[in-house]
Amino acid sequence: MKFIYLCIMFALVPFLVSCGQDEFNSDNSIPIVPTVEGNLKDAPFDFGMAVNINTLKTNATYRQTIIDNTTRVTGENAMKMNTISLGQGRYDFSDGDYLVDFAQQNGLKVHGHTLLWYKHTPDWLKNYQGDSAAFVGIMKQYIYDVVGHYKGKVASWDVINEVINDKGEVYTTDGTKENIWMKKIGINYIALAFQFAHEADPDALLFYNEYGHEYSAQRRMGVNNLVKDLKAKGVPIDGVGLQMHTNTLRATSDIRNAIVMIAASTKVKVHVSELDVSVNSDSKIKDSDVTDSLKTVVFNNQQIWYREVSKAMNDLPVDQRYGITFWGVCDTNTSVATKPDWPLVFDANYQRKPAYQGLLQGFKVKY
Ligand code: XIL
């Protein structure tokens, strides 16, 4: 009996091996990757989620999904300037503090997003009258007070968000992107902001955060040049955030290249900071088309994109893997996709989608 069993096993070996990592789909491009068990918490880098504070307070399943699957959280809006800053020297830290308490209770790290972003400038500041020195003073006080408030509690900050234009330059004037700091202080505000954040908390890791690396060589070069320029000037910058609000029309090779190239050229830490993968970015799927079988097809396809992001992160040198943050928790919390769409890793019922398996494969399977 044992002999027969062994014969069957040996006869199966070539078949089993052919199901392994060298096997490719019929179009010869997408590798067939074995299914693996696991949790994102076990990854060799952090997985995080952007958190909406109201949902965190009111939805126990949302809360538990974060606790059960991540090692880091980011406030979706809780730590933006227009949330925190009520006026010069006046603050509302309640949402940020709630997030930090939640993180501490559950052993999660906190990534702060974002100190300065033209889009979330509070009205009082837009209307403020003052010269360049006055604005440097306001900026310094704001960064000192906020980073100081969270010293030792927020491990890393996006210091500056989105200052590269589509030509790959740091824009100084742009009609659609009124940036009060750029206008009043000039381009040097970027270096100053990093300097002030470092002075306020020398242990916090400091990031520049930007979108578009995966689809625009100009934007990628712009970030690359900015980071290198800051480093050359001795500015304390530790990493770069690639927002990666992406979709299944993008070539996965472009996504991989964006991650590995910026790591290779800048040598700083790389954070995929706002990941979501839209499956209907061209709006071809109408509400009336949506069926369970269609969702199965698009979810399985979406898995490939999530897997490639995870694999690219895993392929970086260990000290450059800052990890991957999803911009939301489940498909109903997304704020960036048009509907119908299912861009995140958990479905509307907080169940793991194939994307989750893809992420596990990205760091667990060699293919
Ligand atoms: C978005 C939030 O998700 C929305 O709730 C808010 O209304 C606008 O900002 N890039 C960023 C994020 O850096 O802060 C943005 O978040 C999404 C795009």
Short mmCIF file of C-alpha atoms and ligand atoms in Angstrom, two decimals:
data_model
loop_
_atom_site.label_atom_id
_atom_site.label_comp_id
_atom_site.label_asym_id
_atom_site.label_seq_id
_atom_site.Cartn_x
_atom_site.Cartn_y
_atom_site.Cartn_z
CA MET A 1 0.00 0.00 0.00
CA LYS A 2 2.78 2.35 1.02
CA PHE A 3 4.63 1.48 -2.20
CA ILE A 4 1.63 2.27 -4.36
CA TYR A 5 1.23 5.55 -2.52
CA LEU A 6 4.87 6.47 -3.14
CA CYS A 7 4.58 5.55 -6.84
CA ILE A 8 1.61 7.85 -7.20
CA MET A 9 3.49 10.66 -5.44
CA PHE A 10 6.54 10.31 -7.71
CA ALA A 11 4.36 10.16 -10.79
CA LEU A 12 2.79 13.43 -9.65
CA VAL A 13 6.07 15.25 -9.08
CA PRO A 14 6.54 16.63 -12.61
CA PHE A 15 2.94 17.83 -12.57
CA LEU A 16 3.32 19.49 -9.16
CA VAL A 17 6.56 21.17 -10.19
CA SER A 18 4.94 22.46 -13.35
CA CYS A 19 2.32 24.15 -11.15
CA GLY A 20 5.08 25.99 -9.37
CA GLN A 21 6.68 29.35 -9.86
CA ASP A 22 7.78 28.92 -13.47
CA GLU A 23 4.31 28.35 -14.84
CA PHE A 24 2.72 31.11 -16.92
CA ASN A 25 -0.79 31.86 -18.08
CA SER A 26 -1.73 31.09 -21.68
CA ASP A 27 -0.77 34.62 -22.79
CA ASN A 28 2.68 33.84 -21.38
CA SER A 29 2.96 37.05 -19.42
CA ILE A 30 1.22 36.69 -16.07
CA PRO A 31 2.88 34.13 -13.82
CA ILE A 32 0.61 31.67 -12.02
CA VAL A 33 1.47 32.16 -8.38
CA PRO A 34 0.55 29.62 -5.72
CA THR A 35 -1.98 30.59 -3.08
CA VAL A 36 -0.48 31.30 0.34
CA GLU A 37 -1.81 31.70 3.86
CA GLY A 38 -1.04 34.68 6.03
CA ASN A 39 -1.79 38.16 7.25
CA LEU A 40 -0.47 41.53 6.13
CA LYS A 41 0.73 42.04 9.69
CA ASP A 42 3.38 39.36 9.03
CA ALA A 43 4.97 41.22 6.11
CA PRO A 44 8.63 42.25 6.27
CA PHE A 45 7.46 45.87 5.96
CA ASP A 46 4.46 47.80 7.32
CA PHE A 47 1.02 47.79 5.78
CA GLY A 48 -1.16 50.70 6.77
CA MET A 49 -4.54 52.27 6.10
CA ALA A 50 -5.80 55.83 5.82
CA VAL A 51 -8.42 56.18 8.52
CA ASN A 52 -11.53 58.31 8.67
CA ILE A 53 -12.04 59.31 12.28
CA ASN A 54 -15.85 59.40 12.23
CA THR A 55 -16.01 55.91 10.76
CA LEU A 56 -13.42 54.71 13.25
CA LYS A 57 -15.60 56.00 16.09
CA THR A 58 -18.87 54.56 14.82
CA ASN A 59 -18.15 51.35 12.92
CA ALA A 60 -16.79 48.44 14.95
CA THR A 61 -16.10 46.26 11.89
CA TYR A 62 -14.07 49.04 10.26
CA ARG A 63 -12.11 49.44 13.46
CA GLN A 64 -11.48 45.71 13.85
CA THR A 65 -10.41 45.31 10.22
CA ILE A 66 -7.68 47.90 10.78
CA ILE A 67 -6.54 46.25 14.01
CA ASP A 68 -6.52 42.76 12.50
CA ASN A 69 -4.64 43.54 9.30
CA THR A 70 -2.30 46.48 9.64
CA THR A 71 0.70 47.71 11.58
CA ARG A 72 0.33 51.42 10.80
CA VAL A 73 -2.37 54.05 10.41
CA THR A 74 -2.58 57.46 8.74
CA GLY A 75 -5.29 60.05 9.23
CA GLU A 76 -7.15 60.50 5.96
CA ASN A 77 -7.80 64.11 6.96
CA ALA A 78 -7.16 64.21 10.74
CA MET A 79 -3.70 65.77 10.58
CA LYS A 80 -4.11 68.14 7.65
CA MET A 81 -3.59 71.81 8.35
CA ASN A 82 -7.20 72.82 7.72
CA THR A 83 -8.29 70.24 10.29
CA ILE A 84 -5.76 71.17 12.99
CA SER A 85 -5.15 74.88 12.57
CA LEU A 86 -7.88 77.25 13.80
CA GLY A 87 -5.72 80.38 13.68
CA GLN A 88 -2.19 81.42 14.53
CA GLY A 89 -1.18 79.34 17.56
CA ARG A 90 -4.71 77.86 17.94
CA TYR A 91 -5.28 74.19 17.31
CA ASP A 92 -7.85 71.41 17.26
CA PHE A 93 -5.94 68.20 17.83
CA SER A 94 -9.02 66.13 18.68
CA ASP A 95 -9.14 63.95 15.55
CA GLY A 96 -5.39 63.42 15.46
CA ASP A 97 -5.32 62.62 19.17
CA TYR A 98 -8.13 60.11 18.74
CA LEU A 99 -6.14 58.38 16.01
CA VAL A 100 -2.97 58.33 18.10
CA ASP A 101 -4.85 56.88 21.11
CA PHE A 102 -6.39 54.20 18.90
CA ALA A 103 -2.97 53.36 17.48
CA GLN A 104 -1.35 53.17 20.90
CA GLN A 105 -4.11 50.97 22.30
CA ASN A 106 -3.57 48.53 19.45
CA GLY A 107 0.18 48.61 18.97
CA LEU A 108 0.08 50.42 15.62
CA LYS A 109 2.49 53.03 14.29
CA VAL A 110 1.22 56.39 13.07
CA HIS A 111 2.26 58.12 9.86
CA GLY A 112 1.38 61.84 9.87
CA HIS A 113 -0.19 63.25 6.73
CA THR A 114 0.49 66.03 5.81
CA LEU A 115 2.13 69.12 7.30
CA LEU A 116 1.95 71.46 4.30
CA TRP A 117 -0.27 70.99 1.24
CA TYR A 118 -1.62 73.82 -0.87
CA LYS A 119 -5.04 72.14 -1.06
CA HIS A 120 -5.66 72.07 2.66
CA THR A 121 -4.62 75.57 3.64
CA PRO A 122 -6.98 77.03 6.27
CA ASP A 123 -8.93 80.12 5.28
CA TRP A 124 -7.41 82.30 7.99
CA LEU A 125 -4.00 81.74 6.45
CA LYS A 126 -5.15 82.42 2.90
CA ASN A 127 -6.36 85.81 4.09
CA TYR A 128 -3.32 86.57 6.26
CA GLN A 129 -1.42 89.73 5.38
CA GLY A 130 2.31 89.62 5.99
CA ASP A 131 5.72 89.54 4.39
CA SER A 132 7.97 86.58 3.75
CA ALA A 133 9.50 86.67 7.25
CA ALA A 134 6.02 86.65 8.81
CA PHE A 135 5.07 83.54 6.80
CA VAL A 136 8.30 81.78 7.74
CA GLY A 137 7.42 82.55 11.37
CA ILE A 138 3.90 81.14 10.97
CA MET A 139 5.20 78.04 9.27
CA LYS A 140 7.84 77.47 11.93
CA GLN A 141 5.37 77.87 14.75
CA TYR A 142 2.85 75.55 13.10
CA ILE A 143 5.38 72.80 12.41
CA TYR A 144 7.01 73.14 15.84
CA ASP A 145 3.64 72.99 17.60
CA VAL A 146 2.15 70.11 15.61
CA VAL A 147 5.24 67.91 15.31
CA GLY A 148 6.06 68.80 18.91
CA HIS A 149 2.55 67.83 20.07
CA TYR A 150 2.98 64.40 18.46
CA LYS A 151 6.66 63.95 19.29
CA GLY A 152 7.34 60.33 20.08
CA LYS A 153 3.79 59.37 19.00
CA VAL A 154 3.90 59.97 15.25
CA ALA A 155 6.80 58.03 13.76
CA SER A 156 6.91 59.75 10.38
CA TRP A 157 5.49 62.76 8.55
CA ASP A 158 4.66 63.75 5.03
CA VAL A 159 6.22 67.19 5.39
CA ILE A 160 5.34 68.49 1.93
CA ASN A 161 2.66 67.17 -0.40
CA GLU A 162 2.44 67.72 -4.19
CA VAL A 163 4.69 70.54 -5.40
CA ILE A 164 5.77 69.00 -8.73
CA ASN A 165 3.88 69.95 -11.89
CA ASP A 166 3.31 67.83 -15.00
CA LYS A 167 6.48 69.18 -16.59
CA GLY A 168 8.43 67.70 -13.71
CA GLU A 169 9.31 71.04 -12.15
CA VAL A 170 8.66 72.39 -8.69
CA TYR A 171 6.01 74.89 -9.65
CA THR A 172 6.38 78.39 -8.34
CA THR A 173 3.14 79.70 -9.78
CA ASP A 174 0.25 77.66 -11.04
CA GLY A 175 -3.22 79.10 -11.41
CA THR A 176 -4.92 75.90 -10.30
CA LYS A 177 -2.62 75.26 -7.37
CA GLU A 178 -2.50 78.39 -5.30
CA ASN A 179 0.26 77.64 -2.79
CA ILE A 180 0.47 80.31 -0.14
CA TRP A 181 3.90 79.19 1.10
CA MET A 182 5.42 79.21 -2.36
CA LYS A 183 3.86 82.58 -3.09
CA LYS A 184 4.99 84.26 0.11
CA ILE A 185 8.30 82.53 0.90
CA GLY A 186 9.42 81.03 -2.40
CA ILE A 187 10.82 77.64 -3.22
CA ASN A 188 13.04 77.60 -0.14
CA TYR A 189 9.98 76.97 2.03
CA ILE A 190 10.35 73.29 1.17
CA ALA A 191 13.82 72.96 2.72
CA LEU A 192 12.78 75.12 5.68
CA ALA A 193 9.76 72.94 6.41
CA PHE A 194 11.92 69.82 6.60
CA GLN A 195 14.40 71.63 8.80
CA PHE A 196 11.71 72.81 11.23
CA ALA A 197 10.10 69.34 11.39
CA HIS A 198 13.47 67.80 12.15
CA GLU A 199 14.14 70.33 14.90
CA ALA A 200 10.72 69.65 16.43
CA ASP A 201 11.22 65.88 16.51
CA PRO A 202 14.68 64.66 15.49
CA ASP A 203 13.49 61.03 15.62
CA ALA A 204 10.58 61.42 13.20
CA LEU A 205 11.19 60.21 9.65
CA LEU A 206 10.43 62.92 7.11
CA PHE A 207 8.89 62.32 3.67
CA TYR A 208 8.12 64.17 0.47
CA ASN A 209 4.79 62.86 -0.93
CA GLU A 210 3.71 63.03 -4.58
CA TYR A 211 1.41 61.44 -7.17
CA GLY A 212 1.96 60.28 -10.73
CA HIS A 213 5.25 58.36 -10.58
CA GLU A 214 3.65 55.35 -12.22
CA TYR A 215 2.32 57.16 -15.30
CA SER A 216 4.59 60.14 -15.96
CA ALA A 217 8.33 60.10 -16.54
CA GLN A 218 8.33 63.88 -16.05
CA ARG A 219 6.66 63.68 -12.68
CA ARG A 220 9.00 60.86 -11.64
CA MET A 221 12.05 62.86 -12.70
CA GLY A 222 10.73 65.91 -10.89
CA VAL A 223 10.50 64.04 -7.60
CA ASN A 224 13.85 62.46 -8.20
CA ASN A 225 15.50 65.84 -8.80
CA LEU A 226 13.80 67.44 -5.83
CA VAL A 227 14.82 64.70 -3.40
CA LYS A 228 18.41 64.67 -4.68
CA ASP A 229 18.61 68.44 -4.51
CA LEU A 230 17.34 68.48 -0.91
CA LYS A 231 19.77 65.74 0.07
CA ALA A 232 22.67 67.55 -1.60
CA LYS A 233 21.83 70.64 0.46
CA GLY A 234 21.87 68.59 3.65
CA VAL A 235 18.10 68.91 4.21
CA PRO A 236 16.84 66.19 6.58
CA ILE A 237 14.69 64.08 4.26
CA ASP A 238 14.32 60.35 4.92
CA GLY A 239 11.89 59.18 2.32
CA VAL A 240 9.59 59.66 -0.59
CA GLY A 241 5.88 58.84 -0.72
CA LEU A 242 4.39 57.52 -3.95
CA GLN A 243 0.66 58.10 -3.61
CA MET A 244 -0.24 55.48 -6.25
CA HIS A 245 -3.92 56.15 -6.77
CA THR A 246 -3.80 53.84 -9.72
CA ASN A 247 -5.94 51.59 -11.87
CA THR A 248 -5.96 48.38 -13.89
CA LEU A 249 -5.38 50.23 -17.17
CA ARG A 250 -1.81 51.03 -16.15
CA ALA A 251 0.92 48.57 -17.08
CA THR A 252 2.03 46.73 -13.96
CA SER A 253 5.62 47.11 -15.18
CA ASP A 254 5.25 50.91 -14.92
CA ILE A 255 4.12 50.56 -11.32
CA ARG A 256 7.00 48.29 -10.48
CA ASN A 257 9.50 50.56 -12.22
CA ALA A 258 8.22 53.62 -10.38
CA ILE A 259 8.93 51.94 -7.05
CA VAL A 260 12.28 50.35 -7.79
CA MET A 261 13.71 53.25 -9.82
CA ILE A 262 12.99 55.97 -7.27
CA ALA A 263 14.54 53.74 -4.60
CA ALA A 264 17.64 53.10 -6.69
CA SER A 265 18.21 56.72 -7.67
CA THR A 266 17.38 58.55 -4.43
CA LYS A 267 18.48 55.88 -1.91
CA VAL A 268 15.83 57.15 0.54
CA LYS A 269 13.00 55.12 2.04
CA VAL A 270 10.05 54.43 -0.25
CA HIS A 271 6.45 54.55 0.98
CA VAL A 272 3.58 53.61 -1.31
CA SER A 273 1.51 56.05 0.64
CA GLU A 274 -2.06 56.14 -0.74
CA LEU A 275 -2.58 52.96 -2.71
CA ASP A 276 -5.85 52.09 -4.36
CA VAL A 277 -6.41 50.27 -7.64
CA SER A 278 -9.48 51.38 -9.54
CA VAL A 279 -11.03 48.75 -11.78
CA ASN A 280 -13.37 51.09 -13.64
CA SER A 281 -11.32 54.20 -14.30
CA ASP A 282 -12.68 54.46 -17.85
CA SER A 283 -16.26 54.13 -16.52
CA LYS A 284 -17.05 51.31 -18.95
CA ILE A 285 -18.84 49.39 -16.22
CA LYS A 286 -22.28 50.87 -15.60
CA ASP A 287 -24.36 50.21 -12.50
CA SER A 288 -26.69 48.06 -14.57
CA ASP A 289 -23.76 45.80 -15.62
CA VAL A 290 -22.80 44.88 -12.08
CA THR A 291 -23.28 41.21 -11.23
CA ASP A 292 -21.50 38.87 -8.84
CA SER A 293 -19.76 37.11 -11.72
CA LEU A 294 -18.50 40.40 -13.18
CA LYS A 295 -17.16 41.35 -9.77
CA THR A 296 -15.38 38.00 -9.51
CA VAL A 297 -13.64 38.64 -12.82
CA VAL A 298 -12.55 42.20 -12.02
CA PHE A 299 -11.48 41.31 -8.46
CA ASN A 300 -9.29 38.47 -9.74
CA ASN A 301 -7.76 40.77 -12.31
CA GLN A 302 -7.15 43.51 -9.73
CA GLN A 303 -5.18 41.02 -7.63
CA ILE A 304 -2.32 41.20 -10.15
CA TRP A 305 -1.82 44.95 -9.55
CA TYR A 306 -1.81 44.60 -5.78
CA ARG A 307 0.61 41.70 -6.03
CA GLU A 308 3.03 43.69 -8.16
CA VAL A 309 3.08 46.63 -5.74
CA SER A 310 3.77 44.29 -2.83
CA LYS A 311 6.45 42.42 -4.76
CA ALA A 312 8.18 45.64 -5.82
CA MET A 313 8.25 46.86 -2.21
CA ASN A 314 9.58 43.51 -1.05
CA ASP A 315 12.33 43.63 -3.67
CA LEU A 316 13.78 46.88 -2.25
CA PRO A 317 16.73 46.86 0.15
CA VAL A 318 15.37 46.23 3.65
CA ASP A 319 16.05 49.72 5.01
CA GLN A 320 14.28 51.36 2.06
CA ARG A 321 11.02 49.42 2.47
CA TYR A 322 8.81 51.90 4.27
CA GLY A 323 5.74 49.92 3.34
CA ILE A 324 2.35 50.29 1.74
CA THR A 325 -0.63 52.33 2.92
CA PHE A 326 -4.10 51.86 1.39
CA TRP A 327 -6.23 54.96 0.96
CA GLY A 328 -9.17 53.57 2.89
CA VAL A 329 -10.22 50.29 4.44
CA CYS A 330 -13.02 48.72 2.39
CA ASP A 331 -14.56 49.40 -0.99
CA THR A 332 -17.30 51.63 0.38
CA ASN A 333 -14.86 54.02 2.12
CA THR A 334 -12.97 55.15 -0.95
CA SER A 335 -13.00 58.88 -1.63
CA VAL A 336 -11.09 58.83 -4.88
CA ALA A 337 -12.79 56.41 -7.29
CA THR A 338 -15.86 57.11 -9.38
CA LYS A 339 -18.70 54.64 -9.03
CA PRO A 340 -19.19 51.81 -9.65
CA ASP A 341 -15.73 50.80 -8.54
CA TRP A 342 -14.03 48.59 -5.99
CA PRO A 343 -10.51 49.91 -5.54
CA LEU A 344 -9.53 48.58 -2.11
CA VAL A 345 -8.46 45.35 -0.47
CA PHE A 346 -11.62 44.57 1.53
CA ASP A 347 -15.06 44.37 -0.04
CA ALA A 348 -18.13 46.28 1.10
CA ASN A 349 -18.70 43.62 3.79
CA TYR A 350 -15.11 43.89 5.05
CA GLN A 351 -14.18 40.50 3.57
CA ARG A 352 -10.73 39.98 2.08
CA LYS A 353 -10.75 40.33 -1.70
CA PRO A 354 -8.36 38.49 -4.04
CA ALA A 355 -6.24 41.66 -3.75
CA TYR A 356 -5.35 40.58 -0.22
CA GLN A 357 -4.04 37.26 -1.48
CA GLY A 358 -2.08 39.16 -4.15
CA LEU A 359 -0.39 41.28 -1.48
CA LEU A 360 0.56 38.16 0.50
CA GLN A 361 1.97 36.53 -2.63
CA GLY A 362 3.98 39.67 -3.37
CA PHE A 363 6.11 39.27 -0.28
CA LYS A 364 5.81 35.51 0.34
CA VAL A 365 6.31 33.90 -3.06
CA LYS A 366 9.34 34.08 -5.31
CA TYR A 367 8.15 34.27 -8.91
C1 XIL B 1 -8.28 63.24 0.22
C2 XIL B 1 -9.24 62.63 1.24
O1 XIL B 1 -9.34 61.24 0.97
C3 XIL B 1 -10.59 63.29 1.14
O2 XIL B 1 -11.44 62.84 2.17
C4 XIL B 1 -10.44 64.82 1.22
O3 XIL B 1 -11.69 65.42 1.01
C5 XIL B 1 -9.44 65.31 0.21
O4 XIL B 1 -8.20 64.64 0.39
N1 XIL B 1 -3.83 62.99 -2.23
C6 XIL B 1 -3.58 63.17 -0.89
C7 XIL B 1 -4.67 62.91 0.08
O5 XIL B 1 -2.43 63.44 -0.51
O6 XIL B 1 -4.57 63.72 1.23
C8 XIL B 1 -6.03 63.08 -0.53
O7 XIL B 1 -7.00 62.70 0.43
C9 XIL B 1 -6.14 62.26 -1.79
C10 XIL B 1 -5.11 62.71 -2.80
#
